[in-house]
Amino acid sequence: MILGLFVWPTILLAGGQSPELQAVRWFNNPVFRLEDDRKVLLFFFDIDPNKDARETLRHVEQINVLTKQKDWVVIGLTSARPSEVESFIREHRVRFTVGAGSKSSRDYKVDRFPRLIVVDRKSGKRETGEAAPGFSEMDLEALTRMNRSAAPQASDFWPELSKMDVAELRDYLESDAHGMDRAGAVGHLFEQMGNEEFVRYAEDRIKVETDPWARGKLRYYTEVARGVRADDDGPSPSARALTAMNEDPTNEIWAPIRAYEALPEAERADADKVFSIYQSSSGDSPVDSLIRRAATTDLWRRCASSHQPVVRKRLLQIAAADPDASIRMIACMALGKVCAVGDTEAADFLESLAEHEPETVRTKPMMEYVSHYLRTGQEESETMTPRP
């Protein structure tokens, strides 16, 4: 299954201290953690039908295995077009996050492909208390050795959900696999079951399901089966606008967001200034949604260190009121970093928002997850309680 990743136009590996990872479109959502200091393996590769792809495919085979190790995140980056990448992912069963139309190889000074770079986000923390990422290269031989040494952990590699029957899908959904992995089984189960049978099963499963993303998929397809919503789980308006801008970056329609991005760093780190711009972009045009999205991200990434109480207040407002589901979700993610563990006021607020959140696949689960994290300090979804 291929999942489009619409949350971030860029990915920051360590508080902006390393080059941002940029792409026109992202595929395959990584497992999200708030306190995320896992090592990152960057896989730079090209897709050229005129070149021998065997070396790239040897890398893909080993990287697919690595994705099952909980202390690693894998991100593939290629300049190939999204349509080419989507075909490549399907044909070769790629299980890790991939950014298409990426120019990050230039920022990381990569001039040969395929190439592996390890980013250690724990480096420097003992001395400074801040993440100062360390960079090193890894070759395929070293990756293969590492996978072999971790073989027992990786033995439960991703199942082929599309080949499972109803009984196998139910067994997998009810297994102890990671919740985000299990959530992928729900859509296949819906396709194979009749509507009434699926609704009965989903209602029973939700009562005991701890993972918010699996619950979100169960809720979504229950509504589809009942006919109260269309099967229309697609990108939010801001995500669609982001894709459109990346595909036609010189179009004058994007001038306002380009002007915002060109502001001096000091202005983009001023919480009051940023929120004022956010409020002035309250329209429903694509560029307004992009400005609000960028401003929300700046409140988190650029403003929080010096304006924490103000940023917390503004992010709570955005999570409650922004009309764009992706922006509400970004605000919730940000609150997980801006608020301290034990902030029960914020946890209660997010929990109350989650009860009425209409976007059940991504935004509602994030609200539930961050609320749980702020209340308990536990970042694994397996520690959560069911929410029928």
Short mmCIF file of C-alpha atoms in Angstrom, two decimals:
data_model
loop_
_atom_site.label_atom_id
_atom_site.label_comp_id
_atom_site.label_asym_id
_atom_site.label_seq_id
_atom_site.Cartn_x
_atom_site.Cartn_y
_atom_site.Cartn_z
CA MET A 1 0.00 0.00 0.00
CA ILE A 2 1.28 3.46 -0.91
CA LEU A 3 0.47 6.34 1.39
CA GLY A 4 0.91 9.95 0.38
CA LEU A 5 2.62 12.01 3.05
CA PHE A 6 1.09 15.48 3.13
CA VAL A 7 2.15 16.73 6.55
CA TRP A 8 5.45 18.46 5.83
CA PRO A 9 6.72 20.23 2.71
CA THR A 10 10.12 19.63 4.28
CA ILE A 11 11.42 17.37 7.02
CA LEU A 12 13.78 18.79 9.65
CA LEU A 13 16.12 16.20 11.12
CA ALA A 14 17.30 18.10 14.17
CA GLY A 15 15.88 21.48 14.92
CA GLY A 16 17.07 22.96 11.65
CA GLN A 17 20.77 22.19 12.30
CA SER A 18 20.99 19.94 9.24
CA PRO A 19 19.75 20.67 5.71
CA GLU A 20 16.01 20.30 5.28
CA LEU A 21 14.80 17.33 3.26
CA GLN A 22 12.70 18.70 0.43
CA ALA A 23 10.48 16.96 -2.10
CA VAL A 24 7.59 17.69 -4.42
CA ARG A 25 5.69 14.75 -2.96
CA TRP A 26 6.25 12.22 -0.19
CA PHE A 27 5.19 8.58 -0.21
CA ASN A 28 4.78 6.11 2.69
CA ASN A 29 4.26 7.68 6.09
CA PRO A 30 6.99 7.04 8.66
CA VAL A 31 5.95 5.95 12.15
CA PHE A 32 5.57 9.17 14.12
CA ARG A 33 7.08 9.78 17.55
CA LEU A 34 7.15 13.03 19.48
CA GLU A 35 10.46 12.48 21.25
CA ASP A 36 12.20 11.17 18.17
CA ASP A 37 15.95 10.69 18.40
CA ARG A 38 16.18 7.56 16.26
CA LYS A 39 18.99 7.31 13.76
CA VAL A 40 18.07 8.28 10.21
CA LEU A 41 19.29 6.52 7.09
CA LEU A 42 19.11 8.79 4.05
CA PHE A 43 19.01 6.82 0.80
CA PHE A 44 19.82 8.95 -2.24
CA PHE A 45 19.03 7.19 -5.51
CA ASP A 46 17.99 7.82 -9.10
CA ILE A 47 15.43 6.18 -11.38
CA ASP A 48 16.76 5.98 -14.91
CA PRO A 49 15.39 3.34 -17.31
CA ASN A 50 18.58 3.65 -19.35
CA LYS A 51 20.80 2.62 -16.44
CA ASP A 52 21.35 -0.72 -14.74
CA ALA A 53 19.14 -0.62 -11.64
CA ARG A 54 20.54 -3.72 -9.94
CA GLU A 55 22.67 -1.79 -7.47
CA THR A 56 19.72 0.41 -6.46
CA LEU A 57 17.47 -2.63 -6.03
CA ARG A 58 20.08 -4.39 -3.86
CA HIS A 59 19.97 -1.34 -1.61
CA VAL A 60 16.16 -1.32 -1.57
CA GLU A 61 16.06 -4.97 -0.51
CA GLN A 62 18.28 -4.35 2.52
CA ILE A 63 16.67 -1.03 3.42
CA ASN A 64 13.24 -2.67 3.44
CA VAL A 65 14.57 -5.04 6.10
CA LEU A 66 16.00 -2.16 8.14
CA THR A 67 12.59 -0.48 8.36
CA LYS A 68 11.48 -3.08 10.92
CA GLN A 69 14.11 -1.98 13.42
CA LYS A 70 12.42 0.39 15.85
CA ASP A 71 15.47 2.60 16.41
CA TRP A 72 15.87 3.55 12.73
CA VAL A 73 14.01 5.84 10.33
CA VAL A 74 14.64 5.45 6.59
CA ILE A 75 14.04 8.26 4.09
CA GLY A 76 14.64 7.79 0.38
CA LEU A 77 15.25 10.82 -1.84
CA THR A 78 15.24 11.03 -5.62
CA SER A 79 14.86 13.72 -8.26
CA ALA A 80 12.53 11.46 -10.25
CA ARG A 81 8.96 12.59 -10.94
CA PRO A 82 6.20 11.51 -8.52
CA SER A 83 4.60 9.29 -11.18
CA GLU A 84 7.92 7.48 -11.71
CA VAL A 85 8.44 7.06 -7.98
CA GLU A 86 4.93 5.72 -7.44
CA SER A 87 5.50 3.07 -10.12
CA PHE A 88 8.91 2.23 -8.63
CA ILE A 89 7.42 1.79 -5.15
CA ARG A 90 4.67 -0.50 -6.41
CA GLU A 91 6.95 -2.59 -8.62
CA HIS A 92 9.66 -3.11 -6.02
CA ARG A 93 7.52 -3.10 -2.85
CA VAL A 94 9.33 -0.19 -1.25
CA ARG A 95 8.36 0.07 2.43
CA PHE A 96 10.17 3.23 3.51
CA THR A 97 9.39 6.92 3.09
CA VAL A 98 10.41 8.31 -0.31
CA GLY A 99 10.54 11.93 -1.44
CA ALA A 100 9.98 12.46 -5.18
CA GLY A 101 11.21 15.48 -7.11
CA SER A 102 13.79 16.13 -4.39
CA LYS A 103 16.80 18.43 -4.71
CA SER A 104 18.21 17.43 -1.33
CA SER A 105 21.12 15.57 -2.92
CA ARG A 106 22.50 19.00 -3.82
CA ASP A 107 22.18 20.24 -0.22
CA TYR A 108 23.92 17.11 1.08
CA LYS A 109 26.56 17.31 -1.68
CA VAL A 110 25.69 13.88 -3.06
CA ASP A 111 26.98 13.44 -6.61
CA ARG A 112 26.77 9.66 -7.07
CA PHE A 113 23.93 7.21 -6.67
CA PRO A 114 22.91 5.14 -4.84
CA ARG A 115 24.38 6.52 -1.63
CA LEU A 116 23.62 6.01 2.07
CA ILE A 117 24.13 8.67 4.76
CA VAL A 118 23.49 8.04 8.45
CA VAL A 119 22.27 10.93 10.60
CA ASP A 120 22.72 10.36 14.34
CA ARG A 121 20.41 12.79 16.12
CA LYS A 122 21.76 11.91 19.56
CA SER A 123 25.24 13.27 18.81
CA GLY A 124 26.18 16.21 20.98
CA LYS A 125 23.30 15.94 23.43
CA ARG A 126 25.51 15.02 26.37
CA GLU A 127 27.59 18.16 25.98
CA THR A 128 25.02 20.74 24.95
CA GLY A 129 21.61 19.34 25.79
CA GLU A 130 20.62 20.02 22.18
CA ALA A 131 20.58 17.73 19.18
CA ALA A 132 23.65 18.32 17.05
CA PRO A 133 23.41 15.63 14.40
CA GLY A 134 26.42 13.59 13.36
CA PHE A 135 26.79 12.47 9.75
CA SER A 136 28.53 9.38 8.40
CA GLU A 137 28.40 7.25 5.28
CA MET A 138 27.32 3.61 5.19
CA ASP A 139 27.93 1.15 2.40
CA LEU A 140 25.69 -1.73 1.36
CA GLU A 141 27.97 -4.33 2.92
CA ALA A 142 27.78 -2.65 6.33
CA LEU A 143 23.99 -2.34 6.06
CA THR A 144 23.69 -6.03 5.19
CA ARG A 145 25.84 -7.04 8.18
CA MET A 146 23.74 -4.86 10.48
CA ASN A 147 20.52 -6.43 9.21
CA ARG A 148 21.88 -9.94 9.73
CA SER A 149 22.85 -9.16 13.31
CA ALA A 150 19.31 -7.89 13.95
CA ALA A 151 17.58 -10.70 12.04
CA PRO A 152 15.37 -11.89 14.94
CA GLN A 153 13.93 -8.38 15.30
CA ALA A 154 13.31 -8.04 11.58
CA SER A 155 11.84 -11.51 11.03
CA ASP A 156 8.25 -10.29 11.13
CA PHE A 157 8.77 -8.15 8.01
CA TRP A 158 5.81 -6.40 6.40
CA PRO A 159 3.07 -8.79 5.29
CA GLU A 160 1.48 -8.61 1.85
CA LEU A 161 -1.89 -7.30 3.01
CA SER A 162 -3.37 -7.31 -0.48
CA LYS A 163 -2.90 -11.09 -0.66
CA MET A 164 -4.60 -11.85 2.67
CA ASP A 165 -8.12 -13.15 3.02
CA VAL A 166 -10.60 -11.89 5.64
CA ALA A 167 -9.45 -14.28 8.35
CA GLU A 168 -5.79 -13.39 7.83
CA LEU A 169 -6.51 -9.66 7.81
CA ARG A 170 -8.48 -9.95 11.04
CA ASP A 171 -5.67 -11.92 12.65
CA TYR A 172 -3.14 -9.29 11.60
CA LEU A 173 -5.30 -6.37 12.76
CA GLU A 174 -5.69 -8.09 16.13
CA SER A 175 -1.97 -8.96 16.42
CA ASP A 176 0.75 -7.16 18.37
CA ALA A 177 2.24 -5.56 15.24
CA HIS A 178 2.70 -1.78 15.37
CA GLY A 179 -0.61 0.08 15.24
CA MET A 180 0.23 2.11 12.13
CA ASP A 181 1.11 -1.12 10.34
CA ARG A 182 -2.12 -2.76 11.47
CA ALA A 183 -4.12 0.27 10.35
CA GLY A 184 -3.14 -0.60 6.79
CA ALA A 185 -5.18 -3.80 7.03
CA VAL A 186 -8.47 -1.99 7.64
CA GLY A 187 -9.01 -0.79 4.07
CA HIS A 188 -8.33 -4.27 2.68
CA LEU A 189 -10.74 -5.74 5.21
CA PHE A 190 -13.42 -3.25 4.17
CA GLU A 191 -12.95 -4.20 0.52
CA GLN A 192 -13.45 -7.90 1.22
CA MET A 193 -16.29 -7.74 3.75
CA GLY A 194 -19.86 -6.77 3.13
CA ASN A 195 -20.89 -3.42 4.63
CA GLU A 196 -23.01 -4.84 7.45
CA GLU A 197 -20.39 -7.44 8.38
CA PHE A 198 -17.64 -4.81 8.42
CA VAL A 199 -19.65 -2.42 10.61
CA ARG A 200 -20.32 -5.17 13.16
CA TYR A 201 -16.66 -6.15 13.22
CA ALA A 202 -15.39 -2.55 13.39
CA GLU A 203 -17.72 -1.63 16.25
CA ASP A 204 -16.44 -4.57 18.29
CA ARG A 205 -12.80 -3.92 17.38
CA ILE A 206 -12.91 -0.22 18.27
CA LYS A 207 -13.91 -1.18 21.83
CA VAL A 208 -10.54 -2.86 22.40
CA GLU A 209 -8.24 -1.10 19.89
CA THR A 210 -5.52 0.96 21.60
CA ASP A 211 -3.82 2.50 18.56
CA PRO A 212 -5.43 5.80 17.49
CA TRP A 213 -4.51 5.41 13.81
CA ALA A 214 -6.04 1.94 13.60
CA ARG A 215 -9.14 3.28 15.37
CA GLY A 216 -9.22 6.17 12.92
CA LYS A 217 -9.28 3.83 9.93
CA LEU A 218 -11.98 1.70 11.56
CA ARG A 219 -14.12 4.79 12.18
CA TYR A 220 -13.57 6.10 8.67
CA TYR A 221 -14.56 2.91 6.88
CA THR A 222 -17.49 2.40 9.24
CA GLU A 223 -18.88 5.75 8.08
CA VAL A 224 -18.26 4.75 4.45
CA ALA A 225 -20.00 1.41 4.97
CA ARG A 226 -23.00 3.13 6.55
CA GLY A 227 -23.24 5.55 3.64
CA VAL A 228 -22.80 8.67 5.78
CA ARG A 229 -19.66 9.71 3.93
CA ALA A 230 -17.98 9.07 0.59
CA ASP A 231 -14.75 7.11 0.37
CA ASP A 232 -12.84 10.32 -0.24
CA ASP A 233 -9.82 10.21 2.06
CA GLY A 234 -7.54 12.57 0.16
CA PRO A 235 -5.14 15.41 0.89
CA SER A 236 -6.31 18.53 2.67
CA PRO A 237 -6.61 21.85 0.79
CA SER A 238 -3.22 23.02 2.05
CA ALA A 239 -1.61 19.73 0.99
CA ARG A 240 -3.15 20.02 -2.48
CA ALA A 241 -1.94 23.62 -2.68
CA LEU A 242 1.55 22.55 -1.67
CA THR A 243 1.65 19.95 -4.42
CA ALA A 244 0.36 22.47 -6.96
CA MET A 245 2.99 25.03 -5.94
CA ASN A 246 5.80 22.50 -6.20
CA GLU A 247 4.62 21.49 -9.66
CA ASP A 248 4.37 25.10 -10.89
CA PRO A 249 6.61 27.11 -8.55
CA THR A 250 6.94 30.24 -10.70
CA ASN A 251 3.21 30.89 -11.04
CA GLU A 252 2.35 34.38 -9.74
CA ILE A 253 -0.47 32.95 -7.64
CA TRP A 254 2.17 31.83 -5.13
CA ALA A 255 3.72 35.29 -4.70
CA PRO A 256 2.24 35.85 -1.19
CA ILE A 257 3.70 32.63 0.25
CA ARG A 258 7.02 33.32 -1.44
CA ALA A 259 7.00 36.77 0.17
CA TYR A 260 6.37 35.18 3.55
CA GLU A 261 9.20 32.69 3.05
CA ALA A 262 11.52 35.60 2.16
CA LEU A 263 10.93 37.42 5.46
CA PRO A 264 14.03 37.95 7.61
CA GLU A 265 14.68 35.14 10.07
CA ALA A 266 14.05 37.47 13.02
CA GLU A 267 10.51 38.18 11.81
CA ARG A 268 9.74 34.49 11.26
CA ALA A 269 10.92 33.83 14.82
CA ASP A 270 8.64 36.53 16.29
CA ALA A 271 5.54 34.74 17.60
CA ASP A 272 3.30 37.82 17.58
CA LYS A 273 4.36 38.75 14.04
CA VAL A 274 3.87 35.22 12.74
CA PHE A 275 0.44 34.81 14.32
CA SER A 276 -0.64 38.18 12.95
CA ILE A 277 0.26 36.96 9.46
CA TYR A 278 -1.59 33.71 10.16
CA GLN A 279 -4.74 35.64 11.10
CA SER A 280 -4.53 37.88 8.05
CA SER A 281 -4.53 34.78 5.81
CA SER A 282 -7.91 33.48 6.91
CA GLY A 283 -9.35 33.14 3.41
CA ASP A 284 -10.00 29.84 1.69
CA SER A 285 -7.69 30.39 -1.29
CA PRO A 286 -4.86 27.87 -1.82
CA VAL A 287 -2.18 30.46 -1.07
CA ASP A 288 -3.91 31.51 2.17
CA SER A 289 -3.86 27.90 3.33
CA LEU A 290 -0.14 27.67 2.52
CA ILE A 291 0.65 30.82 4.51
CA ARG A 292 -1.29 29.52 7.52
CA ARG A 293 0.49 26.19 7.21
CA ALA A 294 3.92 27.85 7.05
CA ALA A 295 3.09 30.18 9.94
CA THR A 296 1.95 27.26 12.10
CA THR A 297 5.19 25.44 11.36
CA ASP A 298 7.21 28.56 12.19
CA LEU A 299 5.46 28.94 15.54
CA TRP A 300 6.70 25.45 16.31
CA ARG A 301 10.13 25.44 14.73
CA ARG A 302 11.29 29.04 14.97
CA CYS A 303 9.36 30.78 17.75
CA ALA A 304 8.87 28.25 20.54
CA SER A 305 12.30 28.52 22.14
CA SER A 306 11.86 32.19 23.09
CA HIS A 307 8.07 32.60 23.19
CA GLN A 308 6.86 29.32 24.71
CA PRO A 309 3.76 30.57 26.60
CA VAL A 310 2.60 32.65 23.63
CA VAL A 311 3.27 29.86 21.15
CA ARG A 312 1.41 27.34 23.31
CA LYS A 313 -1.64 29.62 23.40
CA ARG A 314 -1.59 30.24 19.64
CA LEU A 315 -1.13 26.58 18.76
CA LEU A 316 -4.10 25.63 20.91
CA GLN A 317 -6.15 28.22 19.03
CA ILE A 318 -5.03 26.86 15.67
CA ALA A 319 -5.70 23.25 16.65
CA ALA A 320 -9.23 24.22 17.64
CA ALA A 321 -10.23 26.50 14.79
CA ASP A 322 -8.21 26.19 11.59
CA PRO A 323 -10.45 24.92 8.76
CA ASP A 324 -7.65 22.81 7.26
CA ALA A 325 -7.19 19.33 8.76
CA SER A 326 -3.45 19.18 8.00
CA ILE A 327 -2.84 22.50 9.73
CA ARG A 328 -4.81 21.37 12.79
CA MET A 329 -2.68 18.24 12.85
CA ILE A 330 0.59 20.18 12.56
CA ALA A 331 -0.54 22.35 15.49
CA CYS A 332 -1.20 19.22 17.55
CA MET A 333 2.21 17.78 16.71
CA ALA A 334 3.78 21.08 17.71
CA LEU A 335 1.95 21.08 21.04
CA GLY A 336 3.56 17.75 21.81
CA LYS A 337 6.93 19.49 21.67
CA VAL A 338 6.01 22.93 23.02
CA CYS A 339 4.05 21.72 26.06
CA ALA A 340 5.71 19.92 28.93
CA VAL A 341 4.74 16.40 29.91
CA GLY A 342 2.21 16.84 32.71
CA ASP A 343 0.44 19.77 31.03
CA THR A 344 -2.99 18.34 31.82
CA GLU A 345 -4.75 21.52 30.70
CA ALA A 346 -3.45 21.08 27.15
CA ALA A 347 -4.04 17.32 27.31
CA ASP A 348 -7.65 17.81 28.37
CA PHE A 349 -8.18 20.43 25.67
CA LEU A 350 -6.85 18.15 22.92
CA GLU A 351 -8.91 15.26 24.22
CA SER A 352 -12.06 17.39 24.02
CA LEU A 353 -11.13 18.49 20.48
CA ALA A 354 -10.61 14.88 19.44
CA GLU A 355 -14.15 13.96 20.46
CA HIS A 356 -15.54 16.25 17.74
CA GLU A 357 -12.72 16.19 15.15
CA PRO A 358 -14.21 15.30 11.74
CA GLU A 359 -10.96 14.15 10.08
CA THR A 360 -10.69 10.67 11.58
CA VAL A 361 -7.75 9.16 9.68
CA ARG A 362 -4.89 11.50 10.65
CA THR A 363 -5.94 14.57 12.65
CA LYS A 364 -8.16 12.93 15.27
CA PRO A 365 -5.56 10.20 15.95
CA MET A 366 -2.87 12.86 16.39
CA MET A 367 -5.03 14.74 18.89
CA GLU A 368 -5.58 11.55 20.88
CA TYR A 369 -1.92 10.59 20.70
CA VAL A 370 -0.54 13.96 21.81
CA SER A 371 -3.11 14.20 24.60
CA HIS A 372 -1.99 10.80 25.87
CA TYR A 373 1.68 11.75 25.60
CA LEU A 374 1.27 15.00 27.52
CA ARG A 375 -0.67 13.20 30.22
CA THR A 376 1.63 10.20 30.66
CA GLY A 377 4.97 10.83 28.95
CA GLN A 378 4.50 7.53 27.11
CA GLU A 379 5.20 7.84 23.39
CA GLU A 380 4.33 4.32 22.24
CA SER A 381 0.72 3.97 21.10
CA GLU A 382 0.62 0.47 22.60
CA THR A 383 0.42 2.11 26.03
CA MET A 384 -2.82 3.92 25.16
CA THR A 385 -6.27 2.81 26.26
CA PRO A 386 -9.20 2.07 23.92
CA ARG A 387 -11.58 4.94 23.13
CA PRO A 388 -14.84 3.37 21.88
#
